């Protein structure tokens, strides 16, 4: 990923995700984090970053496509 996408994740996407109320998903998140060995935690964080950035980009592309369809 480009440097911009890393910056975007750290300064916009990640804080937005952390601010969302996660009561409904807290059990699953805690279970997953409790099962992941500390040595794999960095790998998990990178996978989450990749997925979040690409979901954001998909939303941008979809939104752009919807604007053109109007």
Coordinates of N, CA and C in Angstrom, one line a residue:
X1 N 0.8 -1.2 0.0 CA 0.0 0.0 0.0 C 0.9 1.2 0.0
X2 N 0.3 2.3 -0.5 CA 1.1 3.5 -0.6 C 1.2 4.2 0.8
X3 N 2.2 5.1 0.9 CA 2.4 5.8 2.2 C 1.1 6.6 2.6
X4 N 0.4 7.1 1.6 CA -0.8 7.8 1.8 C -1.8 6.9 2.5
X5 N -2.0 5.7 2.0 CA -3.0 4.8 2.5 C -2.6 4.4 4.0
X6 N -1.4 4.2 4.3 CA -0.9 4.0 5.7 C -1.3 5.2 6.5
X7 N -1.0 6.4 6.0 CA -1.3 7.6 6.8 C -2.8 7.7 7.0
X8 N -3.6 7.5 6.0 CA -5.0 7.6 6.0 C -5.6 6.6 7.1
X9 N -5.1 5.4 7.1 CA -5.5 4.4 8.1 C -5.2 4.9 9.5
X10 N -4.0 5.3 9.7 CA -3.6 5.7 11.1 C -4.3 6.9 11.6
X11 N -4.5 7.9 10.7 CA -5.1 9.2 11.1 C -6.5 9.4 10.9
X12 N -7.2 8.5 10.1 CA -8.6 8.7 9.9 C -9.4 7.4 10.1
X13 N -9.1 6.4 9.4 CA -9.9 5.2 9.5 C -9.8 4.5 10.8
X14 N -8.6 4.3 11.4 CA -8.5 3.6 12.7 C -9.2 4.4 13.8
X15 N -9.0 5.7 13.9 CA -9.7 6.4 15.0 C -11.2 6.4 14.8
X16 N -11.7 6.4 13.6 CA -13.1 6.2 13.3 C -13.6 4.9 13.8
X17 N -12.9 3.8 13.5 CA -13.3 2.5 13.9 C -13.2 2.3 15.5
X18 N -12.3 3.0 16.1 CA -12.1 2.9 17.5 C -13.3 3.7 18.2
X19 N -13.8 4.7 17.6 CA -14.9 5.5 18.2 C -16.3 4.8 18.1
X20 N -16.4 3.8 17.3 CA -17.7 3.2 17.1 C -18.0 2.4 18.3
X21 N -19.2 2.4 18.8 CA -19.7 1.6 19.9 C -19.6 0.2 19.5
X22 N -18.9 -0.7 20.2 CA -18.7 -2.0 19.8 C -19.3 -3.1 20.8
X23 N -20.3 -2.7 21.5 CA -20.9 -3.6 22.5 C -21.3 -4.9 21.9
X24 N -21.9 -4.9 20.7 CA -22.4 -6.1 20.1 C -21.3 -7.0 19.6
X25 N -20.1 -6.4 19.4 CA -19.0 -7.2 18.9 C -17.9 -7.4 19.9
X26 N -18.0 -6.8 21.1 CA -17.0 -6.9 22.1 C -16.6 -8.3 22.5
X27 N -17.6 -9.2 22.6 CA -17.3 -10.6 23.0 C -16.4 -11.2 21.9
X28 N -16.7 -11.0 20.6 CA -15.9 -11.7 19.6 C -14.5 -11.1 19.5
X29 N -14.4 -9.8 19.6 CA -13.1 -9.1 19.6 C -12.3 -9.6 20.7
X30 N -12.8 -9.6 21.9 CA -12.1 -10.1 23.1 C -11.6 -11.5 23.0
X31 N -12.5 -12.4 22.5 CA -12.2 -13.8 22.3 C -11.1 -13.9 21.3
X32 N -11.2 -13.2 20.2 CA -10.1 -13.3 19.2 C -8.8 -12.9 19.7
X33 N -8.8 -11.7 20.3 CA -7.5 -11.2 20.9 C -7.0 -12.0 22.0
X34 N -7.8 -12.7 22.7 CA -7.4 -13.6 23.8 C -6.7 -14.9 23.2
X35 N -7.1 -15.3 22.0 CA -6.6 -16.5 21.4 C -5.4 -16.3 20.6
X36 N -5.2 -15.1 20.1 CA -4.0 -14.8 19.2 C -2.8 -14.6 20.1
X37 N -1.8 -15.4 19.7 CA -0.5 -15.3 20.4 C 0.1 -13.9 20.2
X38 N 0.8 -13.3 21.2 CA 1.3 -12.0 21.1 C 2.2 -11.9 19.8
X39 N 2.9 -12.9 19.4 CA 3.8 -12.9 18.3 C 3.0 -12.7 17.0
X40 N 1.7 -13.1 17.0 CA 0.8 -12.9 15.8 C 0.0 -11.6 15.8
X41 N 0.1 -10.9 16.9 CA -0.8 -9.7 17.0 C -0.5 -8.7 16.0
X42 N 0.8 -8.5 15.7 CA 1.2 -7.5 14.6 C 0.7 -8.0 13.3
X43 N 0.7 -9.3 13.0 CA 0.2 -9.8 11.7 C -1.3 -9.5 11.7
X44 N -2.1 -9.7 12.8 CA -3.5 -9.5 12.8 C -3.8 -8.0 12.6
X45 N -3.0 -7.1 13.2 CA -3.2 -5.7 13.0 C -3.0 -5.3 11.5
X46 N -2.0 -5.9 10.9 CA -1.7 -5.6 9.5 C -2.9 -6.1 8.6
X47 N -3.4 -7.3 8.9 CA -4.6 -7.8 8.1 C -5.8 -6.8 8.3
X48 N -6.0 -6.4 9.5 CA -7.1 -5.5 9.8 C -6.9 -4.2 9.1
X49 N -5.7 -3.7 9.0 CA -5.4 -2.4 8.3 C -5.7 -2.6 6.8
X50 N -5.2 -3.7 6.3 CA -5.4 -4.0 4.8 C -6.9 -4.0 4.5
X51 N -7.7 -4.7 5.3 CA -9.1 -4.9 5.1 C -9.8 -3.5 5.2
X52 N -9.5 -2.8 6.2 CA -10.1 -1.5 6.5 C -9.9 -0.5 5.3
X53 N -8.6 -0.4 4.9 CA -8.2 0.5 3.8 C -9.0 0.1 2.5
X54 N -9.0 -1.2 2.2 CA -9.7 -1.6 1.0 C -11.2 -1.4 1.1
X55 N -11.8 -1.6 2.2 CA -13.2 -1.4 2.4 C -13.5 0.1 2.2
X56 N -12.6 1.0 2.7 CA -12.7 2.4 2.6 C -12.7 2.8 1.1
X57 N -11.7 2.2 0.4 CA -11.5 2.5 -1.1 C -12.7 2.0 -1.9
X58 N -13.2 0.9 -1.5 CA -14.4 0.4 -2.2 C -15.6 1.3 -2.0
X59 N -15.7 1.8 -0.8 CA -16.8 2.8 -0.5 C -16.6 4.1 -1.3
X60 N -15.4 4.5 -1.5 CA -15.1 5.7 -2.3 C -15.5 5.4 -3.7
X61 N -15.1 4.3 -4.3 CA -15.4 3.9 -5.7 C -16.9 3.8 -5.9
X62 N -17.6 3.1 -4.9 CA -19.0 2.9 -5.0 C -19.7 4.3 -5.0
X63 N -19.3 5.1 -4.1 CA -19.9 6.4 -3.9 C -19.7 7.3 -5.2
X64 N -18.5 7.2 -5.8 CA -18.3 7.9 -7.0 C -19.1 7.4 -8.1
X65 N -19.3 6.1 -8.2 CA -20.2 5.5 -9.2 C -21.6 5.9 -9.0
X66 N -22.1 6.0 -7.8 CA -23.5 6.3 -7.5 C -23.7 7.8 -7.9
X67 N -22.7 8.7 -7.7 CA -22.8 10.1 -8.0 C -22.9 10.2 -9.6
X68 N -22.2 9.4 -10.3 CA -22.3 9.5 -11.8 C -23.6 9.0 -12.3
X69 N -24.2 8.1 -11.6 CA -25.5 7.4 -12.0 C -26.7 8.4 -11.8
X70 N -26.6 9.4 -11.1 CA -27.7 10.3 -10.8 C -27.9 11.2 -12.0

